[in-house]
Tab-separated table of C-alpha atoms in Angstrom:
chain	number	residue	atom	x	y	z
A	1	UNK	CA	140.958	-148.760	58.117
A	2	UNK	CA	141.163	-146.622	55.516
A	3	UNK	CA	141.229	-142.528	55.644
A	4	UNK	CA	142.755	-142.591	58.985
A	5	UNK	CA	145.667	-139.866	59.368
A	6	UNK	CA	148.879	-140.579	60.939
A	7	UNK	CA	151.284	-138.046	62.611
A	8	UNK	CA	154.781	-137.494	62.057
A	9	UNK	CA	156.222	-136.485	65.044
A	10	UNK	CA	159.201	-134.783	63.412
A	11	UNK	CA	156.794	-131.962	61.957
A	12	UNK	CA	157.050	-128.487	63.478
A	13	UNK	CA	153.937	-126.979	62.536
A	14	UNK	CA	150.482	-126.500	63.807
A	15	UNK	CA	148.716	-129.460	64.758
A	16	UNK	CA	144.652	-129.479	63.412
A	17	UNK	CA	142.095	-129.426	66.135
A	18	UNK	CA	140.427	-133.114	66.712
A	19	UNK	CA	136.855	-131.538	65.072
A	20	UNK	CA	139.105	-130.940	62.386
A	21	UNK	CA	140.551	-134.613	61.915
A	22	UNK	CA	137.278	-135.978	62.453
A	23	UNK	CA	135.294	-133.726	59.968
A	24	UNK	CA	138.498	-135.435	57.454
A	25	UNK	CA	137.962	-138.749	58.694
A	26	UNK	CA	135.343	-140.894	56.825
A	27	UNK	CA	132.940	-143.412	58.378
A	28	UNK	CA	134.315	-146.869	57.667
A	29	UNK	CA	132.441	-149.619	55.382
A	30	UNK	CA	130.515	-152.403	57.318
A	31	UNK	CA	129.621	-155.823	56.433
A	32	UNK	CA	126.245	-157.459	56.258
A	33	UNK	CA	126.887	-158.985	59.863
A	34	UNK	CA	127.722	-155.799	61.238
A	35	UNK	CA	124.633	-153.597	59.314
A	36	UNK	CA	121.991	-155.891	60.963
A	37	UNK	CA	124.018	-155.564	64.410
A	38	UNK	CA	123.538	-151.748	63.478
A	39	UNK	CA	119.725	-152.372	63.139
A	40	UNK	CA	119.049	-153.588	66.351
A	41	UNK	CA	120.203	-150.456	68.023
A	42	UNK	CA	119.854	-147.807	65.193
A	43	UNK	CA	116.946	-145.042	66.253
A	44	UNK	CA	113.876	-145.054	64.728
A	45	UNK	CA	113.941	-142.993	61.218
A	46	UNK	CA	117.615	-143.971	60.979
A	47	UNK	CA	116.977	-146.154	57.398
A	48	UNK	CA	120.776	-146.823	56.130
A	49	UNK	CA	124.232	-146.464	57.041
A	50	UNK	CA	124.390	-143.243	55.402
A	51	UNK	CA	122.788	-141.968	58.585
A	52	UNK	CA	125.396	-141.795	60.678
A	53	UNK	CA	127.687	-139.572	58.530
A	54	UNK	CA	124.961	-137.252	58.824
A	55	UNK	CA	124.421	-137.152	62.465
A	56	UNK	CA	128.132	-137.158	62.596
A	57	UNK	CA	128.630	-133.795	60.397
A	58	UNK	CA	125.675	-132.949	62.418
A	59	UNK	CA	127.445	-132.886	65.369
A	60	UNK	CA	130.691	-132.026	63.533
A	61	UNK	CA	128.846	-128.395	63.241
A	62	UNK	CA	127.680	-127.841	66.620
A	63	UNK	CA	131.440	-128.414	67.560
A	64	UNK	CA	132.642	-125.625	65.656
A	65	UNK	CA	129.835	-123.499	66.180
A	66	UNK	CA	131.358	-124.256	69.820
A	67	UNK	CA	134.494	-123.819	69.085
A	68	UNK	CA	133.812	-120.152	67.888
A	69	UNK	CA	131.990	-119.215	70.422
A	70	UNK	CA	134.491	-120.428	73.027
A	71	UNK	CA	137.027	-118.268	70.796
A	72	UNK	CA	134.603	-115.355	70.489
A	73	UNK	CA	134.463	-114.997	74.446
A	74	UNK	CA	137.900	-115.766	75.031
A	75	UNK	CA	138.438	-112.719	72.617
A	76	UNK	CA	136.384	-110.628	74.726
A	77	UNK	CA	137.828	-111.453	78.087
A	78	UNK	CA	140.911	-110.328	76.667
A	79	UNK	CA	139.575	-107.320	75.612
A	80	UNK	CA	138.057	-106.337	78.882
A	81	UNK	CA	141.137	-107.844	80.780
A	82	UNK	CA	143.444	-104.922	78.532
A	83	UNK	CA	140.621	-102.226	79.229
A	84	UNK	CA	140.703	-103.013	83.108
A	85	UNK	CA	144.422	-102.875	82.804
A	86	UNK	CA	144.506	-99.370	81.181
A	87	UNK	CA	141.753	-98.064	83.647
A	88	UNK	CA	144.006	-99.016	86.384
A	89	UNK	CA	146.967	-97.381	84.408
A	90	UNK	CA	144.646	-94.219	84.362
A	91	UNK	CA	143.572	-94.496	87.959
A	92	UNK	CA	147.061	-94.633	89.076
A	93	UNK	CA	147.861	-91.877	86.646
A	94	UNK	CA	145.127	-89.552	87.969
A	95	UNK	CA	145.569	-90.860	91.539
A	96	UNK	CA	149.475	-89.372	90.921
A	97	UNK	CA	147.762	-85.961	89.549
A	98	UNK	CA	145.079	-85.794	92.841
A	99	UNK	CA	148.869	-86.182	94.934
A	100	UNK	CA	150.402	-83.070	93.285
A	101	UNK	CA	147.462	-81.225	93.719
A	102	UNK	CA	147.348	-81.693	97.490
A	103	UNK	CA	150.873	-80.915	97.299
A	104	UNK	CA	150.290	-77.429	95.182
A	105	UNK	CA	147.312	-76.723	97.380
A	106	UNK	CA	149.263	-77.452	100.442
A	107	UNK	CA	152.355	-75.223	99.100
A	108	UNK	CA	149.856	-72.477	98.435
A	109	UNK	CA	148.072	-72.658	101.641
A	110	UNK	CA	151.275	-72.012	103.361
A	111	UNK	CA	152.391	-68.925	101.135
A	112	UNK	CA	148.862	-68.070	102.001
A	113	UNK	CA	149.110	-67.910	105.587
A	114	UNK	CA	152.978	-66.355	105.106
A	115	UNK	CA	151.379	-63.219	102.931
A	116	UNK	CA	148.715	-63.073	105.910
A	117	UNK	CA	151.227	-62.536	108.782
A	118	UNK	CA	153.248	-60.171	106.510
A	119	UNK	CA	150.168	-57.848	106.119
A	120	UNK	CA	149.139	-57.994	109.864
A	121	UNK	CA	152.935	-57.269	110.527
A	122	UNK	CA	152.891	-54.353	108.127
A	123	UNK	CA	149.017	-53.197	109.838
A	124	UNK	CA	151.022	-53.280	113.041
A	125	UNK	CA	153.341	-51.066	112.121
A	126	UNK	CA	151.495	-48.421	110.262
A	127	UNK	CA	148.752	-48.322	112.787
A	128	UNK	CA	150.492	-44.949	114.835
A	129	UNK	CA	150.354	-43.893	110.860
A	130	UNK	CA	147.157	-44.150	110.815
A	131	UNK	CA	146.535	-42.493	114.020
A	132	UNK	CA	148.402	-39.435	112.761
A	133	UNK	CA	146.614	-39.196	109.729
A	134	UNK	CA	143.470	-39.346	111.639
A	135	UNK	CA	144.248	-36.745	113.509
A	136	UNK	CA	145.799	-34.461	111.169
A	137	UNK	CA	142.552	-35.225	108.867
A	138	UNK	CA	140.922	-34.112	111.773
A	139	UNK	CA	142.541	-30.832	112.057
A	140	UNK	CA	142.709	-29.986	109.085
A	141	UNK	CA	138.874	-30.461	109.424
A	142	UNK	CA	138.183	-27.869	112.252
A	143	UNK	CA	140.327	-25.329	110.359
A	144	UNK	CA	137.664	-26.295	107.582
A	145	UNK	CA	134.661	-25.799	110.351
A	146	UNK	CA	136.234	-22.257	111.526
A	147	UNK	CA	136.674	-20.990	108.084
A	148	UNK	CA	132.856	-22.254	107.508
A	149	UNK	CA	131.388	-20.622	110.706
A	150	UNK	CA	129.248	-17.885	109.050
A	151	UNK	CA	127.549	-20.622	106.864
A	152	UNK	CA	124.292	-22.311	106.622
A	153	UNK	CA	123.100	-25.294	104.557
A	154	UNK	CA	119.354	-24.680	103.459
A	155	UNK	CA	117.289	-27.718	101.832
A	156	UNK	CA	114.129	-27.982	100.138
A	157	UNK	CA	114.027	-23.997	98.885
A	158	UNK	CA	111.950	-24.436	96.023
A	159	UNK	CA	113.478	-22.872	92.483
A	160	UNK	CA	112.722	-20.336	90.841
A	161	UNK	CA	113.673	-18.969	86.932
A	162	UNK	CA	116.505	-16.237	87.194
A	163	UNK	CA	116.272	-16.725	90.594
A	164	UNK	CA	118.709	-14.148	92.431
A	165	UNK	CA	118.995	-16.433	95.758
A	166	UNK	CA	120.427	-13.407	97.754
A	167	UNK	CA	117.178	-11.720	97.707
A	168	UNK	CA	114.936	-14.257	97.481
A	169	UNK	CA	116.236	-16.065	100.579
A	170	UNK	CA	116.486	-12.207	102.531
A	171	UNK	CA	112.721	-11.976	101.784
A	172	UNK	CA	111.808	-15.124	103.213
A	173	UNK	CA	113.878	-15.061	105.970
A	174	UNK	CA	112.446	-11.382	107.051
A	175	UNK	CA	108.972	-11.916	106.169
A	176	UNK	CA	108.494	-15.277	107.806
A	177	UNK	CA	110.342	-14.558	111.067
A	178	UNK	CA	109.876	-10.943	111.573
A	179	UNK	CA	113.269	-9.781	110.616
A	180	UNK	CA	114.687	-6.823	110.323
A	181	UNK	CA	117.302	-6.783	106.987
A	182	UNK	CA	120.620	-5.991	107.907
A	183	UNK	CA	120.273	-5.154	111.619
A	184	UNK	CA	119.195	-8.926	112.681
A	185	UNK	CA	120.632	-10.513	109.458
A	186	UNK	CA	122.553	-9.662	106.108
A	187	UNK	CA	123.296	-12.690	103.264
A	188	UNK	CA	126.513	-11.986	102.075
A	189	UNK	CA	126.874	-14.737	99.370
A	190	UNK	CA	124.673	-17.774	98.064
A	191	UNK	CA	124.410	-20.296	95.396
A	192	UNK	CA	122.984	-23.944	94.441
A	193	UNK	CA	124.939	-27.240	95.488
A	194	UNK	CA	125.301	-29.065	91.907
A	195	UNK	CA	124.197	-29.110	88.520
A	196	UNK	CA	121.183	-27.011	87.245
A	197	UNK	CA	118.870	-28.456	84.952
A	198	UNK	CA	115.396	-29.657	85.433
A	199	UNK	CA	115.301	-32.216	88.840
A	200	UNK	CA	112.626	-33.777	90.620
A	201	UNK	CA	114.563	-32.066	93.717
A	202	UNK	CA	115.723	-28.470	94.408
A	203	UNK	CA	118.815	-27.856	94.955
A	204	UNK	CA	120.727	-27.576	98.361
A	205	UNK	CA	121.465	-23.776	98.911
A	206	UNK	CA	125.003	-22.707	100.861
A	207	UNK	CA	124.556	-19.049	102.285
A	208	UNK	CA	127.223	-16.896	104.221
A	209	UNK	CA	126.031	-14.474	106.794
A	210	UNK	CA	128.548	-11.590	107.888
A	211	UNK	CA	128.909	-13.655	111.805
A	212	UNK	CA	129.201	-16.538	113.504
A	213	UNK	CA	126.484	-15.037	115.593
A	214	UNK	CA	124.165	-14.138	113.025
A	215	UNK	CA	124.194	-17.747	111.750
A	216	UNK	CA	123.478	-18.579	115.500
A	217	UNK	CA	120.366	-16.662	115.178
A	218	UNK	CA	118.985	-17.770	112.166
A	219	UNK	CA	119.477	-21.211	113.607
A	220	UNK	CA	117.276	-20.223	116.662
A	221	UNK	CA	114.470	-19.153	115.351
A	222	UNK	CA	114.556	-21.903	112.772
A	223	UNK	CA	114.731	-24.103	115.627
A	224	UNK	CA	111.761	-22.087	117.561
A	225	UNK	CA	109.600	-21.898	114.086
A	226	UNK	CA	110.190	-24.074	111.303
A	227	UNK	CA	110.808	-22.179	107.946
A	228	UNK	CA	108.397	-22.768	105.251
A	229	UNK	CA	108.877	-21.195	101.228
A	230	UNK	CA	105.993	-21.810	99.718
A	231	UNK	CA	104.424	-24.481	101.805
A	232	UNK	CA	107.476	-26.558	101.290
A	233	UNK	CA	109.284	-27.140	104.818
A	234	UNK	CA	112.715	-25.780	104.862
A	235	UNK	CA	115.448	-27.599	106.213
A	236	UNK	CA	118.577	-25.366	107.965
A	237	UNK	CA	121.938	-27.053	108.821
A	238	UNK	CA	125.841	-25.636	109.559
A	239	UNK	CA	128.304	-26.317	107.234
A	240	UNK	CA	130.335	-29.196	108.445
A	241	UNK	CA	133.214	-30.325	106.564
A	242	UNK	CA	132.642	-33.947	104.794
A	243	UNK	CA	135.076	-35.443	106.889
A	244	UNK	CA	133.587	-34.702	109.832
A	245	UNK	CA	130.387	-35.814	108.731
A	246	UNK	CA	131.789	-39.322	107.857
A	247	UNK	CA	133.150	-39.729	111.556
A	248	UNK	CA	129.257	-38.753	112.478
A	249	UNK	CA	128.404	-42.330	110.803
A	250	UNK	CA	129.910	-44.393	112.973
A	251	UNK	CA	127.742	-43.515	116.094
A	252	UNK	CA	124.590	-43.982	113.948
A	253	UNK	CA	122.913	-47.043	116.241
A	254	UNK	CA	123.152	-44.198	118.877
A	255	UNK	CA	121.541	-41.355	117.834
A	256	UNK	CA	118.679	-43.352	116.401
A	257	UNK	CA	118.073	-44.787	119.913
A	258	UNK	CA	118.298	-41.215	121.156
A	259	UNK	CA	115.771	-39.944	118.922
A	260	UNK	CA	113.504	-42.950	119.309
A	261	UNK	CA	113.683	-41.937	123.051
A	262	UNK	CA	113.396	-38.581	122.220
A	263	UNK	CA	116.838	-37.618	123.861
A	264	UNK	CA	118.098	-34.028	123.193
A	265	UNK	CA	121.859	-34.510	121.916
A	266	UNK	CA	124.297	-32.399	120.249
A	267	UNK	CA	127.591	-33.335	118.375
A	268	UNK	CA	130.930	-32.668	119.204
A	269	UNK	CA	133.671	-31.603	118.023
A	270	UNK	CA	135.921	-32.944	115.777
A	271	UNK	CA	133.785	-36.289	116.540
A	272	UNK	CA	131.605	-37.706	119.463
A	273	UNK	CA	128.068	-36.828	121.159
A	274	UNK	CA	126.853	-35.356	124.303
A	275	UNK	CA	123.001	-35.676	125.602
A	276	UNK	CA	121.923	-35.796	129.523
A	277	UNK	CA	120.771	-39.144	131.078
A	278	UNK	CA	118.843	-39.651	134.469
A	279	UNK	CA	120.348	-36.147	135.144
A	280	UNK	CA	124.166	-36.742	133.962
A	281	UNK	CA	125.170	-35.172	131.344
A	282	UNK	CA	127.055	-37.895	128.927
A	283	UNK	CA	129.339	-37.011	126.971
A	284	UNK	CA	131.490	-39.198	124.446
A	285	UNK	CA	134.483	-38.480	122.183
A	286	UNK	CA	135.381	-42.042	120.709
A	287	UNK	CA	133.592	-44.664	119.241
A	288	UNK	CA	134.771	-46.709	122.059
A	289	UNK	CA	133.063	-44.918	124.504
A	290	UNK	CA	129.567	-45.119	122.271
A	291	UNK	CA	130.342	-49.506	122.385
A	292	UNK	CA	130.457	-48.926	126.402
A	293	UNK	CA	127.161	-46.907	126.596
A	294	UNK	CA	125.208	-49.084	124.584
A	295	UNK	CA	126.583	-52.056	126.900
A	296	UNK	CA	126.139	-50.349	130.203
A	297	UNK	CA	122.865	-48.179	129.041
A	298	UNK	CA	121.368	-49.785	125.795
A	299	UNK	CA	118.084	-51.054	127.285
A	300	UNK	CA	117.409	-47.710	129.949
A	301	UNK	CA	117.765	-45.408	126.547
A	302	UNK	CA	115.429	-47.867	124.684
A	303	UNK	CA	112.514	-47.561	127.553
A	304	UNK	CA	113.241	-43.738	127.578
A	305	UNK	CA	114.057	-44.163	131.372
């Protein structure tokens, strides 16, 4: 037949694909005997020979259109076969990273807990520092609280222009309590606490009498009578150094159940409270020995028993 390709099997280079030989390949001519054979089983609408090499390029098409398609997806499986493979390059890579991490975090961890032990060794060993410094602050303090003795903290004296405090304050003090100047009391200094200038507040006023025992006194009758300037109440306090009022903090919870219950207590010196309880007198010097009331006492003091 004629048209038909033969191969040399000495040739090296690419072979064509069989859709390819058969696109090349022509249909063949047929006699008279074989065209009405051809008839008998050609489809309806098939009118000549011609036919055929149409259904045959026909399907010559579809092939390729197969054939790229079957290329096309090959294409993209290898595609997503290299993305998988660098997504498990980059899972192993970061799966390296998450490893040194844990390592570093482990490493720190450890100088961590070292540093920790170092400082608890170190609070060990400067704790009987700590003591002494306590209790030379504390000292120091009560040398403060003797030299302070002959003082008085007044709040809520209202202010006045040009005020001269000495005087103003004698007045007050005389008229309101029925004291004589000089023989029951004599102001020896005074001043504001703080900044002038115009305040919603007056100032805190620091007086010195000339005793320990006049300061007593004008504690007494404050005590007996409230003062009152000009129908503001006064409020009267000793000087305490600010040390020893920051040790006063810590037995806070206690006084406020005191004075919920209505419990008469005083403060001690350098720290600590006394008050009388079903007859005892209490007295404590340490914060310690507050934590033990409350635990032994706390619910008798809240009933007022």
């Amino acid at each position: 037949m004629t048209g038909r390709t033969t191969r040399s099997s000495k040739t090296k280079t690419q072979q064509p694909s069989i859709i390819s030989q058969l696109r090349r390949s022509s249909v063949p001519s047929l006699s008279v005997a074989q065209e009405e054979e051809l008839d008998k089983i050609r489809p309806k609408g098939m009118a000549s020979g011609e036919d055929f090499t149409s259904v045959l390029n026909k399907i010559y098409e579809k092939l390729d259109g197969l054939s790229k398609q079957v290329t096309e997806q090959s294409t993209k499986i290898d595609q997503n076969t290299a993305s998988i493979n660098n997504l498990s390059q980059q899972v192993n890579l970061n799966t390296q990273s998450i490893g040194k991490l844990l390592e570093d975090t482990a490493s720190n961890r450890k100088i961590a807990e070292e540093a920790k032990e170092k400082v608890e060794a170190v609070q060990e060993e400067i704790k009987p520092m700590r003591k002494q410094i306590g209790e030379h602050q504390a000292l120091l303090s009560m040398i403060e609280l003797k030299n302070k003795e002959n003082n008085l903290r007044i709040r809520a004296v209202p202010e006045l222009e040009k005020e001269n405090l000495i005087e103003y304050l004698t007045q007050e003090f005389a008229e309101f309590w029925s004291l004589e100047e000089d023989k029951a009391f004599k102001i020896v200094s005074a001043f504001r606490l703080g900044k002038g200038g115009r305040k919603i507040k007056s100032r805190d006023c620091l007086i010195s009498l000339r005793t320990k025992e006049e300061r007593d006194k004008i504690l007494s009758v404050h005590f007996q009578k409230t003062l009152e300037i000009k129908d503001s109440r006064v409020e009267i306090y000793k000087d305490i150094p600010k040390h020893l009022l920051e040790l006063r903090t810590n037995y806070g919870d206690l006084v406020a159940l005191l004075r919920s219950s209505k419990i008469v207590f005083r403060w001690e010196f350098p720290q600590g409270l006394s008050f009388t309880f079903k007859g005892k007198k209490v007295r404590i010097r340490l914060v310690e020995d507050k934590e033990k009331i409350l635990s032994d006492y706390g619910e008798d003091l809240q009933k007022g028993d």
